[in-house]
Coordinates of C-alpha atoms in Angstrom, one line a residue:
X21 CA 0.0 0.0 0.0
X22 CA 1.2 3.5 -0.7
X23 CA 2.7 5.6 2.1
X24 CA 0.8 8.6 0.6
X25 CA -2.2 8.8 2.9
X26 CA -5.0 11.2 3.4
X27 CA -6.7 11.8 6.7
X28 CA -10.5 11.5 6.6
X29 CA -13.1 11.9 9.2
X30 CA -16.7 10.6 9.2
X31 CA -19.5 9.7 11.5
X32 CA -20.7 6.1 11.9
X33 CA -23.3 4.4 14.1
X34 CA -21.9 3.4 17.5
X35 CA -22.8 -0.2 16.9
X36 CA -20.8 -0.3 13.7
X37 CA -17.8 1.3 15.4
X38 CA -18.1 -1.1 18.3
X39 CA -18.1 -4.1 16.0
X40 CA -15.1 -2.7 14.1
X41 CA -13.2 -2.2 17.4
X42 CA -14.1 -5.8 18.5
X43 CA -12.8 -7.2 15.3
X44 CA -9.6 -5.1 15.5
X45 CA -9.0 -6.6 19.0
X46 CA -9.5 -10.1 17.7
X47 CA -7.2 -9.6 14.8
X48 CA -4.6 -7.6 16.7
X49 CA -5.0 -4.6 14.4
X50 CA -6.3 -1.1 14.8
X51 CA -9.6 0.3 13.7
X52 CA -8.1 2.1 10.8
X53 CA -6.7 -1.1 9.4
X54 CA -10.1 -2.8 9.6
X55 CA -11.8 0.2 8.0
X56 CA -9.3 0.5 5.2
X57 CA -9.5 -3.2 4.4
X58 CA -13.3 -3.1 4.4
X59 CA -13.4 0.0 2.1
X60 CA -10.8 -1.5 -0.3
X61 CA -12.8 -4.8 -0.5
X62 CA -16.1 -2.9 -1.0
X63 CA -14.7 -0.8 -3.8
X64 CA -13.1 -3.9 -5.4
X65 CA -16.4 -5.8 -5.3
X66 CA -18.5 -2.7 -6.4
X67 CA -16.4 -2.0 -9.5
X68 CA -16.8 -5.6 -10.6
X69 CA -20.6 -5.2 -10.6
X70 CA -21.8 -4.9 -14.2
X71 CA -24.6 -2.4 -13.3
X72 CA -22.3 -0.2 -11.4
X73 CA -19.6 -0.4 -14.1
X74 CA -22.3 0.9 -16.5
X75 CA -23.1 3.8 -14.2
X76 CA -19.4 4.6 -13.9
X77 CA -19.0 4.5 -17.7
X78 CA -22.1 6.7 -18.2
X79 CA -20.7 9.2 -15.7
X80 CA -17.5 9.3 -17.7
X81 CA -19.4 9.7 -21.0
X82 CA -21.4 12.5 -19.5
X83 CA -18.1 14.2 -18.3
X84 CA -19.2 13.9 -14.7
X85 CA -15.9 12.2 -13.8
X86 CA -12.4 12.5 -15.2
X87 CA -10.4 9.9 -17.0
X88 CA -8.2 9.6 -13.9
X89 CA -11.2 9.0 -11.7
X90 CA -12.5 6.4 -14.2
X91 CA -9.1 4.7 -14.1
X92 CA -9.0 4.7 -10.3
X93 CA -12.5 3.0 -10.3
X94 CA -12.2 0.4 -13.1
X95 CA -8.5 0.0 -13.7
X96 CA -6.3 1.2 -16.5
X97 CA -7.2 -1.4 -19.1
X98 CA -11.0 -1.0 -18.8
X99 CA -10.6 2.8 -18.6
X100 CA -8.6 2.8 -21.8
X101 CA -11.3 0.7 -23.5
X102 CA -14.0 3.1 -22.3
X103 CA -12.0 6.1 -23.5
X104 CA -11.8 4.7 -27.0
X105 CA -15.5 3.9 -27.0
X106 CA -16.2 7.5 -25.8
X107 CA -14.1 8.9 -28.6
X108 CA -15.9 6.7 -31.1
X109 CA -19.3 7.8 -29.7
X110 CA -18.3 11.4 -29.9
X111 CA -17.2 11.0 -33.5
X112 CA -20.4 9.2 -34.4
X113 CA -22.5 12.0 -32.8
X114 CA -20.6 14.7 -34.8
X115 CA -21.1 12.7 -38.0
X116 CA -24.8 12.4 -37.3
X117 CA -25.2 16.1 -36.7
X118 CA -23.2 16.9 -39.8
X119 CA -25.4 14.6 -41.9
X120 CA -28.7 16.1 -40.5

């Protein structure tokens, strides 16, 4: 994992934090390690969901997220494929408008 870290702060239900702390005690880790692992696994699973990947692609096509954000979410190879498709779609749109 990168040593470049960013501090974040958020509120969570007491019960969730208590469960996190209990698991950290069992595993001999700290709360942050448990939360980072859970977040990493959630993001990994979420970005392999076809419906969510389609939403991410749509956000990229609509310029709601940058290419770098796209790459961070779906990986470099998939992002490159989506960029090529976006460029193709943009060209097709321009051609359609020009033909109209």
